[in-house]
Amino acid sequence: QATSQQLKQRNVENHEEASASQYRRADLATVDRGARACRLWSQCAEGVLGCDVASTCLSDFGLKFPLWRVEGSYGACPIEVQEARRGYQQLMDANPEAFFRVNMTGDGSSGWADLIDRTRTTLARYLHTNEDNIVLVENASEGLNAVLRSMAKYLTSGRGILYLDTAYVEVRAILSYLSGKWGNEPPSPWLQTPLVQVNITPLMPDITRRAVISQVEAAVRSHEQQIGLCAFSHITSTPGLVLPIEELTAICHKAGALVLIDGAHAPGNIPLNLTALKADFYVGNGHKWLFSPKGSAFLHVKQPVQKFIYPAVIDDGPGPTPFTRAFVWQGTNDPSAMIALHDAVQWRAKRGDAQIMRRRLQIRITQVHEWGCGKRRPESRGDVGHIPHAAGR
């Protein structure tokens, strides 16, 4: 007869097998086939965190669960950054009036706003852009909603949005809403944004950069008079592919369309220079590969089009420009996760940001071959890069 401890162990094993089966069904192309992935979790920890010794990585993060199961979806945050966030929370709760109240000192600032501005400055350096082009949001979904729902109001009549069939489910849901086809949404006389879907999934598994560029180029040429905005993932969620964003942006700009990049998986995963990318809008998460607390992300908007973009909650707060003021105050909330983005970037800098990315790529290339997640190395023959860890939002 099984003891209580044996039953608990059996339940754990059943849960692991059920979870592995779920991932197997979800995407055989990017997740290891079966429960074998659970036994390789320490190798995944090396790939995710960029460390040589998985146990050291896990002690830094305080995790008790395989990293490959959380990093691409919900993220992991170092203990040091968690403690920094708690410090901001204690500062806020010890004297909320002093923390939040604007102009308490007569200079138009507040402790909270100063910390937000510090984070925007830190991110601007990390992302190679101007800090006045960056605002903080809770997650990529919030930033994407702000751009897409704002732009639907300002697109020239008859012009719509081009997107890929690999777009994340959240993006597809927003687009469905904007086109008047979301759930039980009643008909709207003005919210019927035309959509153009470009299918790149049939190009897999032998997908290449050139093939993706050609597919998008042909679609833009065919629908040039119908497109006002193009939306692409920088790294697709499933399967994990790094798309040729620079080339796609240039194609769309040439046709007179603005470009939105969903960079949920990019910050901390690959080097980013938002000035060089030239996209009009870029949204990125901090809580995934950048190692910041959950509830921290950014929206980057080029100055000429900032006047078109507004948050879901219309309010006003302190800040250097109308764009930053519109986003900085969304009602009373806990901004500590956003503020701690600063500490996450600092944590990575102390350990070598480039080294973390490089080590992660080395492990990932090995996983692609050993797990059967792809046929080629990410850098081979200019192909779109396979990133098996980017299998969630």
mmCIF file of N, CA and C in Angstrom, residues 93-190:
data_model
loop_
_atom_site.group_PDB
_atom_site.id
_atom_site.type_symbol
_atom_site.label_atom_id
_atom_site.label_comp_id
_atom_site.label_asym_id
_atom_site.label_seq_id
_atom_site.Cartn_x
_atom_site.Cartn_y
_atom_site.Cartn_z
ATOM 1 N N ASP A 93 4.946 52.876 0.727
ATOM 2 C CA ASP A 93 3.976 52.624 1.790
ATOM 3 C C ASP A 93 4.298 53.386 3.077
ATOM 4 N N ALA A 94 5.581 53.729 3.275
ATOM 5 C CA ALA A 94 5.957 54.450 4.489
ATOM 6 C C ALA A 94 5.388 55.866 4.502
ATOM 7 N N ASN A 95 5.285 56.478 3.311
ATOM 8 C CA ASN A 95 4.733 57.831 3.218
ATOM 9 C C ASN A 95 4.158 58.038 1.812
ATOM 10 N N PRO A 96 2.964 57.515 1.546
ATOM 11 C CA PRO A 96 2.375 57.619 0.202
ATOM 12 C C PRO A 96 2.253 59.062 -0.278
ATOM 13 N N GLU A 97 1.936 59.986 0.621
ATOM 14 C CA GLU A 97 1.797 61.389 0.219
ATOM 15 C C GLU A 97 3.099 61.923 -0.364
ATOM 16 N N ALA A 98 4.190 61.674 0.340
ATOM 17 C CA ALA A 98 5.488 62.157 -0.126
ATOM 18 C C ALA A 98 5.916 61.434 -1.407
ATOM 19 N N PHE A 99 5.545 60.174 -1.528
ATOM 20 C CA PHE A 99 5.957 59.382 -2.689
ATOM 21 C C PHE A 99 5.218 59.810 -3.951
ATOM 22 N N PHE A 100 3.904 60.006 -3.848
ATOM 23 C CA PHE A 100 3.092 60.263 -5.031
ATOM 24 C C PHE A 100 2.808 61.740 -5.308
ATOM 25 N N ARG A 101 2.675 62.553 -4.269
ATOM 26 C CA ARG A 101 2.151 63.889 -4.455
ATOM 27 C C ARG A 101 3.066 64.744 -5.336
ATOM 28 N N VAL A 102 2.512 65.255 -6.415
ATOM 29 C CA VAL A 102 3.275 66.076 -7.341
ATOM 30 C C VAL A 102 3.426 67.476 -6.771
ATOM 31 N N ASN A 103 4.603 68.051 -6.975
ATOM 32 C CA ASN A 103 4.885 69.438 -6.609
ATOM 33 C C ASN A 103 4.894 69.667 -5.096
ATOM 34 N N MET A 104 5.119 68.617 -4.331
ATOM 35 C CA MET A 104 5.182 68.786 -2.880
ATOM 36 C C MET A 104 6.355 69.679 -2.486
ATOM 37 N N THR A 105 7.427 69.598 -3.279
ATOM 38 C CA THR A 105 8.606 70.404 -2.966
ATOM 39 C C THR A 105 8.622 71.718 -3.743
ATOM 40 N N GLY A 106 7.596 71.983 -4.546
ATOM 41 C CA GLY A 106 7.524 73.233 -5.281
ATOM 42 C C GLY A 106 8.206 73.233 -6.628
ATOM 43 N N ASP A 107 8.865 72.125 -6.994
ATOM 44 C CA ASP A 107 9.567 72.100 -8.285
ATOM 45 C C ASP A 107 8.837 71.270 -9.328
ATOM 46 N N GLY A 108 7.618 70.840 -9.047
ATOM 47 C CA GLY A 108 6.821 70.100 -10.028
ATOM 48 C C GLY A 108 7.134 68.630 -10.106
ATOM 49 N N SER A 109 7.990 68.097 -9.237
ATOM 50 C CA SER A 109 8.379 66.686 -9.305
ATOM 51 C C SER A 109 7.861 65.933 -8.088
ATOM 52 N N SER A 110 8.073 64.635 -8.071
ATOM 53 C CA SER A 110 7.748 63.796 -6.923
ATOM 54 C C SER A 110 8.722 62.637 -6.893
ATOM 55 N N GLY A 111 8.815 61.965 -5.741
ATOM 56 C CA GLY A 111 9.739 60.837 -5.648
ATOM 57 C C GLY A 111 9.427 59.765 -6.667
ATOM 58 N N TRP A 112 8.147 59.465 -6.821
ATOM 59 C CA TRP A 112 7.713 58.444 -7.767
ATOM 60 C C TRP A 112 8.063 58.825 -9.199
ATOM 61 N N ALA A 113 7.766 60.054 -9.608
ATOM 62 C CA ALA A 113 8.029 60.485 -10.981
ATOM 63 C C ALA A 113 9.521 60.517 -11.274
ATOM 64 N N ASP A 114 10.323 60.921 -10.269
ATOM 65 C CA ASP A 114 11.775 60.947 -10.462
ATOM 66 C C ASP A 114 12.322 59.539 -10.698
ATOM 67 N N LEU A 115 11.796 58.567 -9.961
ATOM 68 C CA LEU A 115 12.250 57.186 -10.136
ATOM 69 C C LEU A 115 11.823 56.633 -11.495
ATOM 70 N N ILE A 116 10.626 56.975 -11.943
ATOM 71 C CA ILE A 116 10.169 56.567 -13.274
ATOM 72 C C ILE A 116 11.088 57.153 -14.344
ATOM 73 N N ASP A 117 11.424 58.441 -14.210
ATOM 74 C CA ASP A 117 12.311 59.088 -15.180
ATOM 75 C C ASP A 117 13.699 58.448 -15.171
ATOM 76 N N ARG A 118 14.170 58.057 -13.977
ATOM 77 C CA ARG A 118 15.471 57.382 -13.907
ATOM 78 C C ARG A 118 15.438 56.071 -14.688
ATOM 79 N N THR A 119 14.350 55.338 -14.563
ATOM 80 C CA THR A 119 14.220 54.078 -15.289
ATOM 81 C C THR A 119 14.168 54.323 -16.793
ATOM 82 N N ARG A 120 13.440 55.345 -17.221
ATOM 83 C CA ARG A 120 13.375 55.654 -18.646
ATOM 84 C C ARG A 120 14.758 56.019 -19.187
ATOM 85 N N THR A 121 15.528 56.732 -18.393
ATOM 86 C CA THR A 121 16.891 57.088 -18.804
ATOM 87 C C THR A 121 17.769 55.842 -18.936
ATOM 88 N N THR A 122 17.670 54.950 -17.962
ATOM 89 C CA THR A 122 18.448 53.699 -17.997
ATOM 90 C C THR A 122 18.076 52.862 -19.212
ATOM 91 N N LEU A 123 16.774 52.734 -19.476
ATOM 92 C CA LEU A 123 16.326 51.965 -20.640
ATOM 93 C C LEU A 123 16.782 52.607 -21.940
ATOM 94 N N ALA A 124 16.732 53.933 -22.000
ATOM 95 C CA ALA A 124 17.139 54.625 -23.224
ATOM 96 C C ALA A 124 18.600 54.318 -23.557
ATOM 97 N N ARG A 125 19.454 54.306 -22.555
ATOM 98 C CA ARG A 125 20.866 53.955 -22.794
ATOM 99 C C ARG A 125 20.986 52.513 -23.257
ATOM 100 N N TYR A 126 20.252 51.634 -22.606
ATOM 101 C CA TYR A 126 20.327 50.210 -22.938
ATOM 102 C C TYR A 126 19.816 49.930 -24.346
ATOM 103 N N LEU A 127 18.789 50.671 -24.761
ATOM 104 C CA LEU A 127 18.139 50.432 -26.051
ATOM 105 C C LEU A 127 18.634 51.373 -27.144
ATOM 106 N N HIS A 128 19.572 52.249 -26.807
ATOM 107 C CA HIS A 128 20.172 53.180 -27.768
ATOM 108 C C HIS A 128 19.116 54.082 -28.419
ATOM 109 N N THR A 129 18.465 54.860 -27.587
ATOM 110 C CA THR A 129 17.447 55.773 -28.095
ATOM 111 C C THR A 129 17.332 56.967 -27.159
ATOM 112 N N ASN A 130 16.416 57.875 -27.463
ATOM 113 C CA ASN A 130 16.173 59.051 -26.638
ATOM 114 C C ASN A 130 15.165 58.711 -25.549
ATOM 115 N N GLU A 131 15.436 59.138 -24.318
ATOM 116 C CA GLU A 131 14.550 58.776 -23.208
ATOM 117 C C GLU A 131 13.144 59.350 -23.363
ATOM 118 N N ASP A 132 12.987 60.446 -24.102
ATOM 119 C CA ASP A 132 11.659 61.031 -24.286
ATOM 120 C C ASP A 132 10.823 60.261 -25.301
ATOM 121 N N ASN A 133 11.414 59.236 -25.912
ATOM 122 C CA ASN A 133 10.665 58.340 -26.810
ATOM 123 C C ASN A 133 10.134 57.112 -26.079
ATOM 124 N N ILE A 134 10.450 57.000 -24.789
ATOM 125 C CA ILE A 134 10.103 55.801 -24.019
ATOM 126 C C ILE A 134 9.124 56.132 -22.902
ATOM 127 N N VAL A 135 8.083 55.316 -22.781
ATOM 128 C CA VAL A 135 7.206 55.348 -21.605
ATOM 129 C C VAL A 135 7.127 53.932 -21.050
ATOM 130 N N LEU A 136 6.771 53.829 -19.771
ATOM 131 C CA LEU A 136 6.683 52.521 -19.129
ATOM 132 C C LEU A 136 5.239 52.050 -19.080
ATOM 133 N N VAL A 137 5.052 50.768 -19.331
ATOM 134 C CA VAL A 137 3.740 50.128 -19.255
ATOM 135 C C VAL A 137 3.908 48.837 -18.467
ATOM 136 N N GLU A 138 2.794 48.183 -18.124
ATOM 137 C CA GLU A 138 2.889 46.983 -17.287
ATOM 138 C C GLU A 138 3.333 45.750 -18.058
ATOM 139 N N ASN A 139 2.985 45.675 -19.327
ATOM 140 C CA ASN A 139 3.372 44.522 -20.141
ATOM 141 C C ASN A 139 3.224 44.873 -21.615
ATOM 142 N N ALA A 140 3.730 44.004 -22.475
ATOM 143 C CA ALA A 140 3.676 44.266 -23.907
ATOM 144 C C ALA A 140 2.235 44.378 -24.396
ATOM 145 N N SER A 141 1.338 43.608 -23.817
ATOM 146 C CA SER A 141 -0.066 43.649 -24.235
ATOM 147 C C SER A 141 -0.651 45.049 -24.052
ATOM 148 N N GLU A 142 -0.305 45.709 -22.947
ATOM 149 C CA GLU A 142 -0.795 47.068 -22.716
ATOM 150 C C GLU A 142 -0.246 48.027 -23.767
ATOM 151 N N GLY A 143 1.045 47.908 -24.058
ATOM 152 C CA GLY A 143 1.654 48.776 -25.055
ATOM 153 C C GLY A 143 1.088 48.550 -26.443
ATOM 154 N N LEU A 144 0.862 47.301 -26.809
ATOM 155 C CA LEU A 144 0.295 46.983 -28.124
ATOM 156 C C LEU A 144 -1.121 47.522 -28.250
ATOM 157 N N ASN A 145 -1.908 47.391 -27.200
ATOM 158 C CA ASN A 145 -3.266 47.941 -27.215
ATOM 159 C C ASN A 145 -3.235 49.450 -27.407
ATOM 160 N N ALA A 146 -2.311 50.120 -26.726
ATOM 161 C CA ALA A 146 -2.215 51.575 -26.840
ATOM 162 C C ALA A 146 -1.953 51.988 -28.287
ATOM 163 N N VAL A 147 -1.021 51.314 -28.942
ATOM 164 C CA VAL A 147 -0.671 51.678 -30.321
ATOM 165 C C VAL A 147 -1.786 51.315 -31.293
ATOM 166 N N LEU A 148 -2.230 50.071 -31.260
ATOM 167 C CA LEU A 148 -3.202 49.613 -32.259
ATOM 168 C C LEU A 148 -4.546 50.317 -32.122
ATOM 169 N N ARG A 149 -5.015 50.495 -30.906
ATOM 170 C CA ARG A 149 -6.320 51.133 -30.721
ATOM 171 C C ARG A 149 -6.247 52.630 -30.996
ATOM 172 N N SER A 150 -5.098 53.231 -30.734
ATOM 173 C CA SER A 150 -4.928 54.647 -31.071
ATOM 174 C C SER A 150 -4.836 54.830 -32.577
ATOM 175 N N MET A 151 -4.026 54.004 -33.230
ATOM 176 C CA MET A 151 -3.805 54.177 -34.667
ATOM 177 C C MET A 151 -5.059 53.892 -35.479
ATOM 178 N N ALA A 152 -5.934 53.008 -34.978
ATOM 179 C CA ALA A 152 -7.171 52.711 -35.706
ATOM 180 C C ALA A 152 -8.016 53.980 -35.862
ATOM 181 N N LYS A 153 -7.856 54.903 -34.943
ATOM 182 C CA LYS A 153 -8.614 56.162 -34.986
ATOM 183 C C LYS A 153 -8.057 57.116 -36.030
ATOM 184 N N TYR A 154 -6.756 57.023 -36.293
ATOM 185 C CA TYR A 154 -6.106 58.012 -37.140
ATOM 186 C C TYR A 154 -5.738 57.518 -38.535
ATOM 187 N N LEU A 155 -5.880 56.223 -38.803
ATOM 188 C CA LEU A 155 -5.568 55.720 -40.141
ATOM 189 C C LEU A 155 -6.497 56.357 -41.176
ATOM 190 N N THR A 156 -5.930 56.686 -42.319
ATOM 191 C CA THR A 156 -6.738 57.245 -43.405
ATOM 192 C C THR A 156 -7.841 56.269 -43.771
ATOM 193 N N SER A 157 -9.028 56.790 -44.061
ATOM 194 C CA SER A 157 -10.173 55.935 -44.415
ATOM 195 C C SER A 157 -9.809 54.960 -45.527
ATOM 196 N N GLY A 158 -10.153 53.698 -45.320
ATOM 197 C CA GLY A 158 -9.871 52.669 -46.312
ATOM 198 C C GLY A 158 -8.543 51.975 -46.110
ATOM 199 N N ARG A 159 -7.678 52.526 -45.246
ATOM 200 C CA ARG A 159 -6.377 51.901 -44.988
ATOM 201 C C ARG A 159 -6.441 51.094 -43.682
ATOM 202 N N GLY A 160 -5.755 49.977 -43.676
ATOM 203 C CA GLY A 160 -5.824 49.098 -42.524
ATOM 204 C C GLY A 160 -4.461 48.635 -42.056
ATOM 205 N N ILE A 161 -4.430 47.420 -41.520
ATOM 206 C CA ILE A 161 -3.232 46.907 -40.850
ATOM 207 C C ILE A 161 -2.802 45.581 -41.472
ATOM 208 N N LEU A 162 -1.518 45.489 -41.807
ATOM 209 C CA LEU A 162 -0.932 44.244 -42.314
ATOM 210 C C LEU A 162 -0.224 43.545 -41.165
ATOM 211 N N TYR A 163 -0.381 42.218 -41.074
ATOM 212 C CA TYR A 163 0.263 41.451 -40.012
ATOM 213 C C TYR A 163 0.580 40.059 -40.522
ATOM 214 N N LEU A 164 1.408 39.317 -39.786
ATOM 215 C CA LEU A 164 1.783 37.955 -40.169
ATOM 216 C C LEU A 164 0.917 36.931 -39.444
ATOM 217 N N ASP A 165 0.803 35.757 -40.026
ATOM 218 C CA ASP A 165 0.008 34.704 -39.381
ATOM 219 C C ASP A 165 0.687 34.148 -38.136
ATOM 220 N N THR A 166 1.945 34.535 -37.889
ATOM 221 C CA THR A 166 2.652 34.132 -36.673
ATOM 222 C C THR A 166 2.456 35.148 -35.546
ATOM 223 N N ALA A 167 1.620 36.156 -35.747
ATOM 224 C CA ALA A 167 1.374 37.162 -34.704
ATOM 225 C C ALA A 167 0.853 36.486 -33.445
ATOM 226 N N TYR A 168 1.255 37.027 -32.302
ATOM 227 C CA TYR A 168 0.828 36.450 -31.032
ATOM 228 C C TYR A 168 -0.684 36.575 -30.878
ATOM 229 N N VAL A 169 -1.273 35.671 -30.111
ATOM 230 C CA VAL A 169 -2.724 35.608 -29.955
ATOM 231 C C VAL A 169 -3.288 36.927 -29.447
ATOM 232 N N GLU A 170 -2.560 37.631 -28.583
ATOM 233 C CA GLU A 170 -3.037 38.920 -28.080
ATOM 234 C C GLU A 170 -3.179 39.930 -29.212
ATOM 235 N N VAL A 171 -2.186 39.957 -30.099
ATOM 236 C CA VAL A 171 -2.237 40.877 -31.235
ATOM 237 C C VAL A 171 -3.413 40.534 -32.141
ATOM 238 N N ARG A 172 -3.606 39.262 -32.391
ATOM 239 C CA ARG A 172 -4.720 38.847 -33.254
ATOM 240 C C ARG A 172 -6.067 39.206 -32.621
ATOM 241 N N ALA A 173 -6.138 39.136 -31.291
ATOM 242 C CA ALA A 173 -7.378 39.507 -30.605
ATOM 243 C C ALA A 173 -7.660 41.000 -30.759
ATOM 244 N N ILE A 174 -6.616 41.835 -30.610
ATOM 245 C CA ILE A 174 -6.798 43.282 -30.779
ATOM 246 C C ILE A 174 -7.234 43.593 -32.204
ATOM 247 N N LEU A 175 -6.591 42.950 -33.173
ATOM 248 C CA LEU A 175 -6.936 43.188 -34.576
ATOM 249 C C LEU A 175 -8.366 42.751 -34.875
ATOM 250 N N SER A 176 -8.764 41.644 -34.273
ATOM 251 C CA SER A 176 -10.145 41.177 -34.458
ATOM 252 C C SER A 176 -11.124 42.216 -33.921
ATOM 253 N N TYR A 177 -10.799 42.795 -32.772
ATOM 254 C CA TYR A 177 -11.644 43.846 -32.190
ATOM 255 C C TYR A 177 -11.706 45.067 -33.107
ATOM 256 N N LEU A 178 -10.562 45.473 -33.626
ATOM 257 C CA LEU A 178 -10.507 46.666 -34.478
ATOM 258 C C LEU A 178 -11.242 46.480 -35.799
ATOM 259 N N SER A 179 -11.328 45.247 -36.251
ATOM 260 C CA SER A 179 -12.024 44.981 -37.514
ATOM 261 C C SER A 179 -13.513 44.744 -37.306
ATOM 262 N N GLY A 180 -13.973 44.816 -36.039
ATOM 263 C CA GLY A 180 -15.389 44.645 -35.752
ATOM 264 C C GLY A 180 -15.838 43.205 -35.686
ATOM 265 N N LYS A 181 -14.891 42.287 -35.406
ATOM 266 C CA LYS A 181 -15.217 40.862 -35.420
ATOM 267 C C LYS A 181 -14.868 40.175 -34.105
ATOM 268 N N TRP A 182 -14.750 40.934 -33.035
ATOM 269 C CA TRP A 182 -14.327 40.361 -31.761
ATOM 270 C C TRP A 182 -15.529 39.900 -30.950
ATOM 271 N N GLY A 183 -15.609 38.602 -30.673
ATOM 272 C CA GLY A 183 -16.636 38.035 -29.805
ATOM 273 C C GLY A 183 -18.039 38.500 -30.148
ATOM 274 N N ASN A 184 -18.733 39.024 -29.136
ATOM 275 C CA ASN A 184 -20.099 39.524 -29.327
ATOM 276 C C ASN A 184 -20.141 41.034 -29.537
ATOM 277 N N GLU A 185 -19.033 41.569 -30.027
ATOM 278 C CA GLU A 185 -18.932 43.004 -30.249
ATOM 279 C C GLU A 185 -20.030 43.485 -31.205
ATOM 280 N N PRO A 186 -20.826 44.469 -30.804
ATOM 281 C CA PRO A 186 -21.866 44.986 -31.704
ATOM 282 C C PRO A 186 -21.250 45.762 -32.858
ATOM 283 N N PRO A 187 -21.921 45.858 -33.979
ATOM 284 C CA PRO A 187 -21.391 46.579 -35.136
ATOM 285 C C PRO A 187 -21.083 48.035 -34.794
ATOM 286 N N SER A 188 -19.980 48.533 -35.319
ATOM 287 C CA SER A 188 -19.585 49.922 -35.113
ATOM 288 C C SER A 188 -19.503 50.622 -36.465
ATOM 289 N N PRO A 189 -20.041 51.840 -36.586
ATOM 290 C CA PRO A 189 -19.999 52.532 -37.876
ATOM 291 C C PRO A 189 -18.604 53.003 -38.260
ATOM 292 N N TRP A 190 -17.681 53.074 -37.282
ATOM 293 C CA TRP A 190 -16.347 53.579 -37.619
ATOM 294 C C TRP A 190 -15.223 52.604 -37.326
#
